[in-house]
Coordinates of C-alpha atoms and ligand atoms in Angstrom, one line a residue:
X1 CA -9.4 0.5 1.4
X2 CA -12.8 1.5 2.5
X3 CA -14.9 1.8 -0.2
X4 CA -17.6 4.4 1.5
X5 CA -14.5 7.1 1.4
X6 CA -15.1 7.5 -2.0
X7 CA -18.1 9.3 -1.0
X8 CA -16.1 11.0 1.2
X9 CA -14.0 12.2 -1.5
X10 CA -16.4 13.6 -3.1
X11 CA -17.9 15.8 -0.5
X12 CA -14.3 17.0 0.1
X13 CA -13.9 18.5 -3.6
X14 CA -17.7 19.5 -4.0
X15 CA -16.9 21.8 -0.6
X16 CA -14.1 22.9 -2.6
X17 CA -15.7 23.7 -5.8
X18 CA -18.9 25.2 -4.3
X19 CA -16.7 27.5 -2.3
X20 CA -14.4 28.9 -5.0
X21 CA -16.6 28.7 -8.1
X22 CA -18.4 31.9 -6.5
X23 CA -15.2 33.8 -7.4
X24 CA -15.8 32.7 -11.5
X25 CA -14.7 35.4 -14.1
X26 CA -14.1 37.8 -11.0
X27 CA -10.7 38.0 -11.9
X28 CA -9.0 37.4 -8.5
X29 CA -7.1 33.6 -8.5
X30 CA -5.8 34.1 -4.7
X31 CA -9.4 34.3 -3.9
X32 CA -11.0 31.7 -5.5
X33 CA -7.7 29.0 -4.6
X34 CA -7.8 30.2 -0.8
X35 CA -11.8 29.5 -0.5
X36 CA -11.6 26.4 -2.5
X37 CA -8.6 25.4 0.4
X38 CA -10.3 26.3 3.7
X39 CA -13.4 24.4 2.1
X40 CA -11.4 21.5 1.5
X41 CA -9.7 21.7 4.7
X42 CA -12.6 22.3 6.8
X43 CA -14.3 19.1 5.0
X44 CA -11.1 16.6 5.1
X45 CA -11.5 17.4 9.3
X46 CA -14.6 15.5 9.3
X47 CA -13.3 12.0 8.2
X48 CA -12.0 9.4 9.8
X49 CA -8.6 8.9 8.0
X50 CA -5.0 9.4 9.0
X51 CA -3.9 11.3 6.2
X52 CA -0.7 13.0 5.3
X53 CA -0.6 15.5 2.4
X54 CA 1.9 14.5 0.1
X55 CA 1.0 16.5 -2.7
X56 CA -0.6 19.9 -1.7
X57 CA -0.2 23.7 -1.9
X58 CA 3.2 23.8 -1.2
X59 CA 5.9 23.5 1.5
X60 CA 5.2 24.8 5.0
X61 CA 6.5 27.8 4.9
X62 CA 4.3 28.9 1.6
X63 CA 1.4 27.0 2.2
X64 CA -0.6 27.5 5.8
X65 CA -2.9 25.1 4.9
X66 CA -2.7 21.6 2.9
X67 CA 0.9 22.0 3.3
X68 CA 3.4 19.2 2.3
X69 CA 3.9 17.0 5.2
X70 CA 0.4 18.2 7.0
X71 CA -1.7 15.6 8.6
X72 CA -5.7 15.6 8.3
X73 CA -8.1 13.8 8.6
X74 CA -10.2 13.0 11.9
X75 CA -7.6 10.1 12.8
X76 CA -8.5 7.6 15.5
X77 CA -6.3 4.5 16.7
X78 CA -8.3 2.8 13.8
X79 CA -8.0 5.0 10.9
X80 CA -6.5 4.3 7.9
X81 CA -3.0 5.5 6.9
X82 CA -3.1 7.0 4.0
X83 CA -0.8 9.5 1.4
X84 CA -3.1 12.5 0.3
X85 CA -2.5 14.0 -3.2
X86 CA -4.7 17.6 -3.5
X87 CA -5.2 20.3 -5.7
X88 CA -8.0 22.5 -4.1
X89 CA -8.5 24.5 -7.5
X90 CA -7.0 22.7 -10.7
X91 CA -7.0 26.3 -13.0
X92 CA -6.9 29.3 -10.9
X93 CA -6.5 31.6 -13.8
X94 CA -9.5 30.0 -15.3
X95 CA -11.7 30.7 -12.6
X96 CA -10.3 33.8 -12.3
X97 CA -10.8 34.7 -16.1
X98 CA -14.1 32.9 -16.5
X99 CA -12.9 30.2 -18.5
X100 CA -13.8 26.5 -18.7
X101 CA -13.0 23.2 -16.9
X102 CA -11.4 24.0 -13.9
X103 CA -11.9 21.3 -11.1
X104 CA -11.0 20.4 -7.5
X105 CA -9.5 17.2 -7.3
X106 CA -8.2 14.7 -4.4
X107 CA -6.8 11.3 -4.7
X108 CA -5.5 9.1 -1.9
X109 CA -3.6 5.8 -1.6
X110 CA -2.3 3.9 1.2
X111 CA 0.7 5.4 3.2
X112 CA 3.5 5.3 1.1
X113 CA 2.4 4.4 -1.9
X114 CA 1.9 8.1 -3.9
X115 CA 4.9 9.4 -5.2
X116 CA 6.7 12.8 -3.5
X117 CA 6.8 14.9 -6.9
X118 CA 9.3 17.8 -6.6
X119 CA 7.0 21.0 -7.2
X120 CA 9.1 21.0 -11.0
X121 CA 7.6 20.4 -14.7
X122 CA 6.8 17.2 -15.7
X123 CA 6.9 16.1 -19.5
X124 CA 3.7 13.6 -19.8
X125 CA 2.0 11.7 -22.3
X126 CA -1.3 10.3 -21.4
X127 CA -4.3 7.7 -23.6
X128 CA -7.3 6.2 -22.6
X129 CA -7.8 2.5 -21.9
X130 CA -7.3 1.3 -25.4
X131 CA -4.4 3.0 -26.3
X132 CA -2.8 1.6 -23.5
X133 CA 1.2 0.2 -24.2
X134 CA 1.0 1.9 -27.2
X135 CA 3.1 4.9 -26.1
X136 CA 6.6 5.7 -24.9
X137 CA 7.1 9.3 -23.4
X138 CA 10.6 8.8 -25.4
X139 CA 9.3 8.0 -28.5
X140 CA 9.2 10.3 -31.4
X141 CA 5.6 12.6 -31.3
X142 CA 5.5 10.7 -35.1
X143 CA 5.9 7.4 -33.8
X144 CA 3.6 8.1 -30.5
X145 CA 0.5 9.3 -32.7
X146 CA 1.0 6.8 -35.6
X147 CA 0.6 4.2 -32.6
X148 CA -2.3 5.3 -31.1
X149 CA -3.7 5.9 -34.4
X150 CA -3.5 1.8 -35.1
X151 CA -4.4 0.9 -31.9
X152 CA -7.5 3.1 -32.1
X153 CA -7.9 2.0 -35.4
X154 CA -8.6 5.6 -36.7
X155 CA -6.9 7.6 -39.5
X156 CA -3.6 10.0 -37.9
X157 CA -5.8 12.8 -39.3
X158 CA -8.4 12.0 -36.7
X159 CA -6.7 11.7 -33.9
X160 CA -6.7 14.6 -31.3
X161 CA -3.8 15.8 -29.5
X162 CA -4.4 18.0 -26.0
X163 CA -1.8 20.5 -25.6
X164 CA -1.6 23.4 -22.6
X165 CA -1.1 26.2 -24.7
X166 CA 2.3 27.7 -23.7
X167 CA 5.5 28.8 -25.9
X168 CA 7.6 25.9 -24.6
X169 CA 5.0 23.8 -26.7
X170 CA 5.7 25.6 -29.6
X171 CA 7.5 22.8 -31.0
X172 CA 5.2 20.2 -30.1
X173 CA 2.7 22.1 -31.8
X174 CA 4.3 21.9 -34.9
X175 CA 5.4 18.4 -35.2
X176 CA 1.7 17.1 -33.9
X177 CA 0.5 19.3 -37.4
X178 CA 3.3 17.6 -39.5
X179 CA 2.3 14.4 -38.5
X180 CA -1.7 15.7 -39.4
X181 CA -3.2 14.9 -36.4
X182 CA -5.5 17.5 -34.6
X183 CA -4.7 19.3 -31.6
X184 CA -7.1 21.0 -28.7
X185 CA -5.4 23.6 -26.6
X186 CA -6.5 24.2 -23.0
X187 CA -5.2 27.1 -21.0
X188 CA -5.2 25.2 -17.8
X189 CA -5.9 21.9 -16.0
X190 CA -3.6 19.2 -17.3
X191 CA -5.5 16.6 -14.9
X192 CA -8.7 17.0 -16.3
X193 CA -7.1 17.0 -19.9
X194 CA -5.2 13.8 -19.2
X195 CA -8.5 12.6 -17.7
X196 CA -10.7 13.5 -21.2
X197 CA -8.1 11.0 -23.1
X198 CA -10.1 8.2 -21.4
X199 CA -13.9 9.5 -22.6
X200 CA -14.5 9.3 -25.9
X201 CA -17.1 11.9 -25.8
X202 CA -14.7 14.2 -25.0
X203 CA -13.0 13.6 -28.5
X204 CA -9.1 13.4 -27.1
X205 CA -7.1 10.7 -27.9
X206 CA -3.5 11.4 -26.2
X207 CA -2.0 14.5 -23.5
X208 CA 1.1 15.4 -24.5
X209 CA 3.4 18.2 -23.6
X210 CA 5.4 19.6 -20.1
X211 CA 3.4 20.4 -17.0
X212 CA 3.2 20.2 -13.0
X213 CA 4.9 17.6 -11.8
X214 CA 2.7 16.9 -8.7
X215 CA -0.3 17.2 -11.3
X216 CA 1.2 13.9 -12.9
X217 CA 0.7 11.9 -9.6
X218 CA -2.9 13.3 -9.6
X219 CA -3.9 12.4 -13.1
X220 CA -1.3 9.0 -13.3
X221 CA -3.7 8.1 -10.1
X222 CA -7.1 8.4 -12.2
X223 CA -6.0 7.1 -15.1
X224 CA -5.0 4.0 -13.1
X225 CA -8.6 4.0 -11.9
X226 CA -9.3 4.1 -15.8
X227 CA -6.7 1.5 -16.7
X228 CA -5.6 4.2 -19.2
X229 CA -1.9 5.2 -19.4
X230 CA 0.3 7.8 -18.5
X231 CA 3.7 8.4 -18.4
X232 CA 6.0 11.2 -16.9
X233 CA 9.7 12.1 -16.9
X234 CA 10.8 15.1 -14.5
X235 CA 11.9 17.9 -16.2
X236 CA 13.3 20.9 -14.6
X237 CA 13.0 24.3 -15.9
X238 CA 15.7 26.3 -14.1
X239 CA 19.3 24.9 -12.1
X240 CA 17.3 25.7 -8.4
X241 CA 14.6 23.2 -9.7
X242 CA 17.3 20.9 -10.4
X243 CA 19.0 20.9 -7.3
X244 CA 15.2 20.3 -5.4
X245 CA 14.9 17.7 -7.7
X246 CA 18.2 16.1 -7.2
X247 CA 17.8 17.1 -3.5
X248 CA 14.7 14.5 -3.3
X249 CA 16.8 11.6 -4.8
X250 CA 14.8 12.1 -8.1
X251 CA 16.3 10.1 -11.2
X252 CA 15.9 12.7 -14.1
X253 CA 16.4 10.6 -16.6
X254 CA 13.9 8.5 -15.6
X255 CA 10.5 7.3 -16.9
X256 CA 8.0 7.5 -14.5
X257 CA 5.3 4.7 -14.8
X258 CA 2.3 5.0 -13.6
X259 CA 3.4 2.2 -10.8
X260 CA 6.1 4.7 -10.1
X261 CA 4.1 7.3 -9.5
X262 CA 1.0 5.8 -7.7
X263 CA 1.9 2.0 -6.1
X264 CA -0.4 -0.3 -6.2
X265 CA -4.4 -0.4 -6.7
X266 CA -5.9 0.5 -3.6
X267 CA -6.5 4.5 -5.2
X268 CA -9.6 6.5 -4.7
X269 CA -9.9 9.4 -6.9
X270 CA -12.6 12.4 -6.9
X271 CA -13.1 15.6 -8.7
X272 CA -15.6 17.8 -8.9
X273 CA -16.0 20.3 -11.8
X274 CA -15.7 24.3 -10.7
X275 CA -16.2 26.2 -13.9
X276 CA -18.1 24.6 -16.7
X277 CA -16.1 22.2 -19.1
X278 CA -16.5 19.1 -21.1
X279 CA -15.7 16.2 -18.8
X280 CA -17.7 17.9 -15.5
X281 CA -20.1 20.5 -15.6
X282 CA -19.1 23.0 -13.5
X283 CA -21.2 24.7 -10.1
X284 CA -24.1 25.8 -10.9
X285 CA -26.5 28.2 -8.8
X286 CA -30.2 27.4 -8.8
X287 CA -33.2 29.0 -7.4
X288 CA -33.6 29.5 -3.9
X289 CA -30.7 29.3 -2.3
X290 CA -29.4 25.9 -4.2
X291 CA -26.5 25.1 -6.0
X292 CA -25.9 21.9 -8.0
X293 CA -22.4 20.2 -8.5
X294 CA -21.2 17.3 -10.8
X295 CA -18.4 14.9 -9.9
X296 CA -15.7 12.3 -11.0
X297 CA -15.2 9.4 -8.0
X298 CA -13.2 6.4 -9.4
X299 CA -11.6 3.2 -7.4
X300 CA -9.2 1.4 -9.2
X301 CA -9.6 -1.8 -7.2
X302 CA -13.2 -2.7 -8.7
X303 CA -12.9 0.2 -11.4
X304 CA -15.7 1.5 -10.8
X305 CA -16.4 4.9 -12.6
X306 CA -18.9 7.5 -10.8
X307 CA -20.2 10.5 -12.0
X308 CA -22.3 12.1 -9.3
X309 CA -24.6 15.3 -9.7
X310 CA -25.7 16.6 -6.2
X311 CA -28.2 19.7 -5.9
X312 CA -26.9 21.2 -2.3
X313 CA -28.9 23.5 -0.1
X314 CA -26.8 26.3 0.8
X315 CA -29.2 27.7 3.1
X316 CA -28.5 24.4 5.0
X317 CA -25.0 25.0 4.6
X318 CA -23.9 28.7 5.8
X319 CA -20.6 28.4 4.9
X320 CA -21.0 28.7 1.4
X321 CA -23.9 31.0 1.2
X322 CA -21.7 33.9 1.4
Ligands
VTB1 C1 -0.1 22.8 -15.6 C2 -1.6 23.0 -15.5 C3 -2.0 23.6 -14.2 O1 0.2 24.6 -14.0 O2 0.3 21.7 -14.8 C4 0.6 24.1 -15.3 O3 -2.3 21.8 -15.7 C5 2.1 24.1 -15.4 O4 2.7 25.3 -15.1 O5 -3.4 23.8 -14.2 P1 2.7 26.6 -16.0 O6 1.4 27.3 -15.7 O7 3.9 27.3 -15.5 O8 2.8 26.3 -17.4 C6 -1.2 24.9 -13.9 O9 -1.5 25.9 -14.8 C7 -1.5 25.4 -12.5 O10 -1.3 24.4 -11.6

């Protein structure tokens, strides 16, 4: 894979991000997830790739743009085939409400070798690098943070636990504090919190808990950049899910590896922060007509990790300048 689209990447989310994070804490998420898609769109038309969205906004008929199935991508006899995984704004709501670490985030992979995730839940467990084949999504939550806790080499009672805060984690919730490790709850953005277990500065040691399926393919793909883990097992939340699920040949039983969800080595990830967070500070608007961005852009065939801050002149740039 060509090594320069990594840049590419990355001026694909920072149009995102630089287009939505305008709409922060004004409490309108259609907004802010429809500028951060046009921008993306508009920017994914400028590079040479043969891309087909596999993981996007949605199917054709409720998504007009980054649809399932849609090609991009300036595409000459030449270009690369490749499987697109997006997710234009990764926390709507936070943007919406004001609220931290919402990102816009791409990965890609050579044709065929992202997975097709039904638009279901997802139960995941993710670790950095040296946790790594020291958890099993069926595995006890006990057993799970006792593991990690060896492998770490760190008391349970220091280990941190990232949990989206919803009811259906009630449960979690309460065996994690049984066991006496810690737990951080986000409201949003499961990508970016599986993404945190592989930095140690941002203090999390293991994702666990049920979110978007196509968010697993996203974050499965940077933590293979990482050489972290992450694991995934489809999980339905009403009978219509189900039956799209079984529909797609899913196996719901089925643990999906990382290989399973994102083939091979040849991945380029990139995300670029939108509201302010941890991990990637978000957009930030400077003095005459500038705006700075911070992103995430990872290859997991050499592994390298790039975090790039670029100061953009908007003035040069009408599109976002609105
Ligand atoms: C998570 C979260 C996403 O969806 O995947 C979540 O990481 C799962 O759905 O940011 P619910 O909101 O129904 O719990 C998001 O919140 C939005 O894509």
């Amino acid at each position: 894979m060509d090594r320069n689209l990594a840049l590419n990447l990355a001026r694909v989310t920072e149009a995102a991000a630089l287009a939505s994070a305008k709409y922060l804490g004004r409490g309108d998420k259609n907004a802010a997830d429809q500028a951060a898609v046009d921008a993306m769109r508009r920017m994914f038309d400028t590079i040479n790739i043969d891309g087909i969205v596999v993981i996007g906004e949605g199917e054709l008929d409720e998504a007009p743009m980054l649809y399932i199935g849609e090609e991009i991508g300036k595409a000459t006899g030449e270009s690369l085939k490749v499987d697109i995984a997006v997710d234009p704004l990764d926390g709507t709501i936070s943007v919406a409400k004001g609220l931290p670490n919402a990102i816009s985030v791409v990965a890609i992979a050579p044709r065929g070798c992202l997975l097709h995730a039904p638009d279901t839940y997802m139960k995941k467990i993710a670790v950095g690098p040296k946790a790594r084949g020291f958890v099993d999504i069926n595995a006890s939550v006990e057993e799970n943070i006792r593991n990690v806790a060896k492998a770490l080499d760190k008391d349970v009672s220091e280990i941190t636990v990232n949990i989206l805060d919803r009811p259906r984690h009630d449960k979690l919730v309460e065996e994690v504090r049984k066991v006496g490790a810690r737990i951080k709850m986000f409201s949003d953005g499961d990508v970016l919190a599986a993404i945190s277990t592989c930095f140690d500065y941002t203090g999390v040691d293991i994702l666990m808990g049920i979110g978007g399926a196509p968010e697993g393919v996203i974050a499965a793909a940077a933590l293979k950049c990482m050489e972290g883990e992450f694991q995934g097992v489809l999980c339905p939340a009403t009978e219509e899910q189900k039956e799209r699920c079984l529909n797609m040949g899913a196996d719901l039983n089925k643990v999906l590896t990382m290989e399973d969800l994102v083939k091979g080595n040849e991945i380029i990830f990139a995300a670029t922060g939108v509201s302010y967070g941890e991990l990637l500070q978000g957009v930030k608007y400077l003095e005459y007509n500038k705006a700075s961005t911070h992103s995430l852009v990872m290859r997991a065939e050499t592994g390298t990790i790039r975090f790039i801050e670029a100061i953009h002149r908007l003035d040069k740039k009408p599109e976002y300048a609105k």
